[in-house]
Structure formats: structure tokens, C-alpha cells
Short mmCIF file of C-alpha atoms in Angstrom, two decimals:
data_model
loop_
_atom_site.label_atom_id
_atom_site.label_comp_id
_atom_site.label_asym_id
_atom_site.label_seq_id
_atom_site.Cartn_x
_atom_site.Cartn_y
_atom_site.Cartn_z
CA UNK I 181 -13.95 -12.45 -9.43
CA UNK I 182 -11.02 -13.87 -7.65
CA UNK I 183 -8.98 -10.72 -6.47
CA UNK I 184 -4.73 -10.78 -5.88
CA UNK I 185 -3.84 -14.01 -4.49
CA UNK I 186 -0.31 -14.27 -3.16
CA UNK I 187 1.48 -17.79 -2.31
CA UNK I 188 2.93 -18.79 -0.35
CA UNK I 189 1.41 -17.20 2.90
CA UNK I 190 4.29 -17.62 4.96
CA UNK I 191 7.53 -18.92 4.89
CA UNK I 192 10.71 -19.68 7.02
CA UNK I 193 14.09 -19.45 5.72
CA UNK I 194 17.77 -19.37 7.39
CA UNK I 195 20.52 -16.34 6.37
CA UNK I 196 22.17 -16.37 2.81
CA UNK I 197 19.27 -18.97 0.71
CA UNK I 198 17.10 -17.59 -2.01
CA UNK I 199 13.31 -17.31 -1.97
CA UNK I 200 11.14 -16.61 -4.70
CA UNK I 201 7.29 -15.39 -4.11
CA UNK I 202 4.15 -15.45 -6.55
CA UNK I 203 1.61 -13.06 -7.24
CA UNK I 204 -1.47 -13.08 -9.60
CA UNK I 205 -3.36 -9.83 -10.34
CA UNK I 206 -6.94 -9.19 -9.76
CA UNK I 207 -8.24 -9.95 -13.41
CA UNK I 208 -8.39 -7.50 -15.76
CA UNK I 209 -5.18 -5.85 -14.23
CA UNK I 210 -2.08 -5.43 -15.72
CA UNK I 211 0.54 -3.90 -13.39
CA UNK I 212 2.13 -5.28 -10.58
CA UNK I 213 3.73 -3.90 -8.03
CA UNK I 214 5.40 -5.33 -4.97
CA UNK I 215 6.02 -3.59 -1.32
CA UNK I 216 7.81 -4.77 1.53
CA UNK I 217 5.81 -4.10 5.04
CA UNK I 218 8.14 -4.44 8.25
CA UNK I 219 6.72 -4.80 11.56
CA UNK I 220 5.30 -1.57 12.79
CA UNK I 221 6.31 0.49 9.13
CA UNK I 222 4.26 1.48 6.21
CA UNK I 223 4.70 -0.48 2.97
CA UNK I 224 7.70 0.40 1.45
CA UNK I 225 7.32 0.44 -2.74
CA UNK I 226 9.94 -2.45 -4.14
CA UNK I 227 9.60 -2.21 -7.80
CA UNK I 228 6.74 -2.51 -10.13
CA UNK I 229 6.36 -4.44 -13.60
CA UNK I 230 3.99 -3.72 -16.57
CA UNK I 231 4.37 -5.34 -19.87
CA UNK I 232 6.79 -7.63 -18.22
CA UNK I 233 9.20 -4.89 -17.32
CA UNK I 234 10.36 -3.19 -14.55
CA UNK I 235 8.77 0.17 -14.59
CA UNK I 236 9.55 1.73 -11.24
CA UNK I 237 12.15 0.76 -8.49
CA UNK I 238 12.47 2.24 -4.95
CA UNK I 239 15.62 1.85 -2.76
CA UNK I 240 16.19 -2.07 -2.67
CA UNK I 241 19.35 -3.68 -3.39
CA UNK I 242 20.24 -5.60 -6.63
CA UNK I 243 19.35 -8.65 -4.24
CA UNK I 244 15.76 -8.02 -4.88
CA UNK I 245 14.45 -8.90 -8.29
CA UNK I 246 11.26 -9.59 -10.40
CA UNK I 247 9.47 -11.13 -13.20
CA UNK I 248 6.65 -10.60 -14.78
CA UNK I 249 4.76 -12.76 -17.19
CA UNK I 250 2.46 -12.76 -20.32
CA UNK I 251 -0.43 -13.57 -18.50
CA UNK I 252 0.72 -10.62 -15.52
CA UNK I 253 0.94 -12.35 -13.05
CA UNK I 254 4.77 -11.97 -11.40
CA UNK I 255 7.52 -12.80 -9.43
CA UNK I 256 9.66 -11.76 -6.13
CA UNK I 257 13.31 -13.02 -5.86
CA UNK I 258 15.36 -11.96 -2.94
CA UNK I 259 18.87 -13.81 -2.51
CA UNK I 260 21.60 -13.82 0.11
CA UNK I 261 18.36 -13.52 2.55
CA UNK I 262 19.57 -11.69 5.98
CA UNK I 263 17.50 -10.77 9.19
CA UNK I 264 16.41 -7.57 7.84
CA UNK I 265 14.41 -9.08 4.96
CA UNK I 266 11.83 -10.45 7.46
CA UNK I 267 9.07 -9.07 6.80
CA UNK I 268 5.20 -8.90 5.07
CA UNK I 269 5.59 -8.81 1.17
CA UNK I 270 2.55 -7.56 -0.22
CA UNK I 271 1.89 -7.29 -3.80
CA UNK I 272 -0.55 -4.58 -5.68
CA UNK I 273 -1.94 -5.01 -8.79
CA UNK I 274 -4.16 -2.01 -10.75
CA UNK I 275 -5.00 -0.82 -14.68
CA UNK I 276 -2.80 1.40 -16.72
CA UNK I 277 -5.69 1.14 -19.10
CA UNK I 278 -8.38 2.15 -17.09
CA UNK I 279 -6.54 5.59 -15.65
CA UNK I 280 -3.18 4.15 -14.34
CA UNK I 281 -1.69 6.52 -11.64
CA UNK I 282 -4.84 8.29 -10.21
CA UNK I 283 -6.61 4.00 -9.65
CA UNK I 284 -6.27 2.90 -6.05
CA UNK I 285 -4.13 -0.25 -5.76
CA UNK I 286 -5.57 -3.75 -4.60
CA UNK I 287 -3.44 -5.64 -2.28
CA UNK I 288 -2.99 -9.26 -1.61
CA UNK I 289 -2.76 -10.54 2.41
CA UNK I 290 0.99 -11.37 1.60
CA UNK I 291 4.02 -13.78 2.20
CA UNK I 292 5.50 -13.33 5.82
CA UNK I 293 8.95 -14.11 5.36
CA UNK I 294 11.02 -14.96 8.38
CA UNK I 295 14.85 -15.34 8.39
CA UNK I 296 16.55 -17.34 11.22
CA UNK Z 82 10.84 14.03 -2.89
CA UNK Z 83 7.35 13.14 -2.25
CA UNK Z 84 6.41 12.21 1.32
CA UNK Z 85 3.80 11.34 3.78
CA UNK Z 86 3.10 11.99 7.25
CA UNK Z 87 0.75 10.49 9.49
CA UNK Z 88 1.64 12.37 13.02
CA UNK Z 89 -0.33 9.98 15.05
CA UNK Z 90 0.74 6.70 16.42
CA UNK Z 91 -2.64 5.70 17.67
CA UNK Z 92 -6.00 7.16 18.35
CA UNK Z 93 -7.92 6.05 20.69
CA UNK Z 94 -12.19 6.88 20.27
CA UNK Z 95 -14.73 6.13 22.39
CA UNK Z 96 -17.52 3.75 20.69
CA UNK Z 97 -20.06 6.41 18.84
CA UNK Z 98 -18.21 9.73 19.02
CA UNK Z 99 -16.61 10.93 16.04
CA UNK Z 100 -13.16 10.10 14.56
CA UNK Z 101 -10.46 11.54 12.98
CA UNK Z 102 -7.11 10.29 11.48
CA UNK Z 103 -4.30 13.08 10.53
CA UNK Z 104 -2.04 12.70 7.14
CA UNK Z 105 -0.18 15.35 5.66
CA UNK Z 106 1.57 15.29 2.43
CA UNK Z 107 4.66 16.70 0.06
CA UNK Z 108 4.65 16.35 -3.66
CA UNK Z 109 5.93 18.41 -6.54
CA UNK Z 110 2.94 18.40 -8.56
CA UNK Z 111 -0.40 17.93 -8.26
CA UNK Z 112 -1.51 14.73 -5.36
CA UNK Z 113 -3.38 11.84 -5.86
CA UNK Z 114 -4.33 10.82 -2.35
CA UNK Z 115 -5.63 7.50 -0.50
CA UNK Z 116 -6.53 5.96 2.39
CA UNK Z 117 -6.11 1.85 3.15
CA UNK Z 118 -7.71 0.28 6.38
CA UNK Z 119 -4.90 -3.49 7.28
CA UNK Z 120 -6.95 -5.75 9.55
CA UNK Z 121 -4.67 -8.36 11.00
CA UNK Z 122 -2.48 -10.24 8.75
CA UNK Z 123 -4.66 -9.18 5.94
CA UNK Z 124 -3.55 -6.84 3.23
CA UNK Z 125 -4.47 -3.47 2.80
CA UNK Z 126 -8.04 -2.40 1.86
CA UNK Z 127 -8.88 0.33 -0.26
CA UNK Z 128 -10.82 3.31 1.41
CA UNK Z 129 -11.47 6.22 -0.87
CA UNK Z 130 -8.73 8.81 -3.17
CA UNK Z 131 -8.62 12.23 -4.30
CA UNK Z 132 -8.31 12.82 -7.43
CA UNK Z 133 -9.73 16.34 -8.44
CA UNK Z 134 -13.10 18.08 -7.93
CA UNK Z 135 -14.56 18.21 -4.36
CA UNK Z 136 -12.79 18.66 -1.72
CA UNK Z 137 -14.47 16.26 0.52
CA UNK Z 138 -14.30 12.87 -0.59
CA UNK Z 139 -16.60 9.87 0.30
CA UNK Z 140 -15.81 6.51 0.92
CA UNK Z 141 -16.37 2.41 1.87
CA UNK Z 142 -17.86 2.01 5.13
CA UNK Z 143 -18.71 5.90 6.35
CA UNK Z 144 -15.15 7.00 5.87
CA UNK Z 145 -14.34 10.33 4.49
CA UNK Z 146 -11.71 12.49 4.06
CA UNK Z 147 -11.28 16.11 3.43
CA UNK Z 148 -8.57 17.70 0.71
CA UNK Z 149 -7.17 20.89 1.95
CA UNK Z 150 -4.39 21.95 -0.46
CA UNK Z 151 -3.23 24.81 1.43
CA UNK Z 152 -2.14 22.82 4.35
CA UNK Z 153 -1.41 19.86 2.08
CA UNK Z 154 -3.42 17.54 4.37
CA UNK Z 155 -5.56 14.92 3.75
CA UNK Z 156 -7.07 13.45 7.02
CA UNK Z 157 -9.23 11.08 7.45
CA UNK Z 158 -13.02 10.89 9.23
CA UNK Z 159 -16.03 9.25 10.28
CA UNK Z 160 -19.13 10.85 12.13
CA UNK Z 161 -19.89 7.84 14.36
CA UNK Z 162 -17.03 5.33 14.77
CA UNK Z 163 -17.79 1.44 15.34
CA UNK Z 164 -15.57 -0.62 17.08
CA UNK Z 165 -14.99 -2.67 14.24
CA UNK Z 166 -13.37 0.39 12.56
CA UNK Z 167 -10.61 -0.44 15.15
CA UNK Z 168 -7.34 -1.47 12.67
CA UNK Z 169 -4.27 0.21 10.99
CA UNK Z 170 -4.99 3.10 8.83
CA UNK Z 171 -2.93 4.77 5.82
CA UNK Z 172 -2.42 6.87 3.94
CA UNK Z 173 -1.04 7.14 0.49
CA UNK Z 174 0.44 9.64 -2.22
CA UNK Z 175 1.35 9.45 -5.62
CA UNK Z 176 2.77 12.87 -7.27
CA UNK Z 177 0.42 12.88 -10.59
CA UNK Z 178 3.69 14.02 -12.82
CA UNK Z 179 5.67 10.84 -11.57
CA UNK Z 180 4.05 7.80 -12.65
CA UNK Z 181 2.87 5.26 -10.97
CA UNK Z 182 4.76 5.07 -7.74
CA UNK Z 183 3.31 5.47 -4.34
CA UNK Z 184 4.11 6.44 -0.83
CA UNK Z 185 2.80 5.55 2.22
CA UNK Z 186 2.83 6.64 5.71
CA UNK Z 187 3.88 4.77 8.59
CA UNK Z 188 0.37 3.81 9.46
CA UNK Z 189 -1.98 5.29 12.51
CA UNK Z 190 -3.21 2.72 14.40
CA UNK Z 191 -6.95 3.44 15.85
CA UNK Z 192 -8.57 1.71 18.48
CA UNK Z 193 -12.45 2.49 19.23
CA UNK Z 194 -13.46 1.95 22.84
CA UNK Z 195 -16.35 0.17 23.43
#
């Protein structure tokens, strides 16, 4: 039972491009959600899709966008990158049908993203 | 505004002695709580939550944690710690009348001492 996979593991872009990341639940799971993790920090809670909306946002800019798709898995896009978007992205996937809010989370190892 | 707070930067335990890692909480309504182990450019790992019920709540790999909802905490413990248990620990939050969205601490990071 394959669990969240996230691709690609790392990547290396330059101020002001586009990047776009992937994320595939753990089967069975339905919601996605999607943190960013900077160096020495907590996760901080991007936005979160279910039935291929967005459900939930925290305090990201416009820049930062998502997608999810019939088959769950989803989407990151972040454009006019900048130094400060370095970071870990880790997406979460869990069950609205099997209790929703009070289900722990399961996280993928993430895309480090590194702007030069 | 729900919030988490992990006071601790790092702990430092000596190889077999006990272990504890501090969290603290604010929510409006009632707290679903959690605690994630990160190894090293890993994600994070589920531990154990508190839901409802008992107040002392058992979880992967000896961990525990005990609920006290009069000083909102929510900390984190092991009887004998290993020194593999040495990684990044959080904790985790999610106010059960907002759905869905979850906050996390800053992380506590523990090192066990051989």
C-alpha cells in the first residue's frame, strides 16, 4: 500500500520562474493538503483541496495555487518564485469519509525547493 | 486564533532515563491534538492524537502523551528513551469546530545521549 509520494524530491530554480509540484494521496484518501516547512519552522498549512476544490487556505499569496484531480491526487503552483519560497513542501493527505478533522494526517518526504 | 506552543528548542536525555517533550495549546472549541516525529529529510510521521476519552493517550514506538485541559497542554513522553528516538518532534492542533485545518508548533528538537 504505496503511501503519499511526492515528485520531484528536489529542485533548483532562479528568482521570478514558475514551478509546479505533484502529490498523490495514500490510497483510499481523498483530501489533500499542502504545507510549506522552512528551515528550522514548523509546517506552515498552504491550502487544502477535497473534491477538487480548495477547502481551506492559510496566509499565502495569490502566487501560490493548486489543483486537484478526479483521481485526488494534486497540484502545487508557485510563480514569480523569490528567495523566501525556499523551502520543504510537504503534502498531507487523510479521509473526510472515515472521520475527517479528528484523522491524523500522512505526510510525504517532500520537494526541497531552492531559489538562487 | 488557534495556536501552538512548543517552549523547548531542544532536549537533551541521557540514553535510558525518561523523556519528556512540552506543547501547549489555544483553541476556541474543543482540541484535537497530535504529535509527528521528522527524521532527516523525511516527512513527518504520525505519533498518536487526542481525540476524547482518556486522558493519557498511547502511541507508535512507546510514546505517550498526557491531555490536561486545564492547562491546555499536551506534552509528550516516553519511560525509557532510545537514542534512535533522537529527531524533531511536533506537535499539532486542529480546533474541532473549524474544519480541517491544522497548526503546528515550531518543532522541539530532542537529542538522546548515548
Amino acid at each position: 500500500d504505496a503511501g503519499v509520494t511526492q515528485s520531484p524530491t528536489h529542485l533548483i530554480k532562479t528568482r521570478g520562474q514558475q514551478v509546479t509540484l505533484r502529490c498523490s494521496p495514500k490510497s483510499g484518501h481523498d483530501t489533500v493538503s499542502w504545507y510549506q516547512q522552512a528551515l528550522g519552522q514548523g509546517p506552515q498549512f498552504i491550502f487544502q483541496y477535497y473534491e477538487e476544490e480548495e477547502r481551506q487556505r492559510g496566509n499565502f499569496p495569490d502566487r501560490f495555487s493548486g489543483h486537484q484531480f478526479p483521481n485526488y491526487s494534486s497540484e502545487l503552483n508557485v510563480n514569480a518564485l523569490w528567495l523566501g519560497d525556499s523551502a520543504l513542501y510537504l503534502c498531507a493527505s487523510s479521509s473526510r469519509r472515515a472521520g475527517g478533522s479528528n484523522q491524523p494526517q500522512h505526510f510525504g518526504d517532500g520537494t526541497r525547493l531552492s531559489i538562487l | 486564533a488557534q495556536s501552538v506552543a512548543q517552549p523547548e528548542d531542544q532536549v537533551n536525555v541521557a540514553e535510558g532515563n525518561p523523556l519528556t517533550v512540552k506543547c501547549t495549546y489555544s483553541v476556541s472549541g474543543n482540541p484535537y491534538l497530535f504529535w509527528y516525529v521528522q527524521y532527516p529529510n523525511r516527512g513527518l510521521q504520525f505519533l498518536l492524537k487526542y481525540i476524547t476519552g482518556d486522558n493519557l493517550v498511547k502511541g507508535s514506538y512507546g510514546f505517550e502523551a498526557e491531555f490536561n485541559k486545564s492547562q491546555t497542554s499536551f506534552h509528550l513522553k516516553k519511560p525509557s528513551a532510545l537514542v534512535s528516538d533522537s529527531a524533531l518532534y511536533f506537535c499539532a492542533v486542529r480546533d474541532s469546530n473549524r474544519d480541517d485545518k491544522i497548526i503546528f508548533g515550531k518543532g522541539t528538537r530532542l537529542h538522546i545521549l548515548p
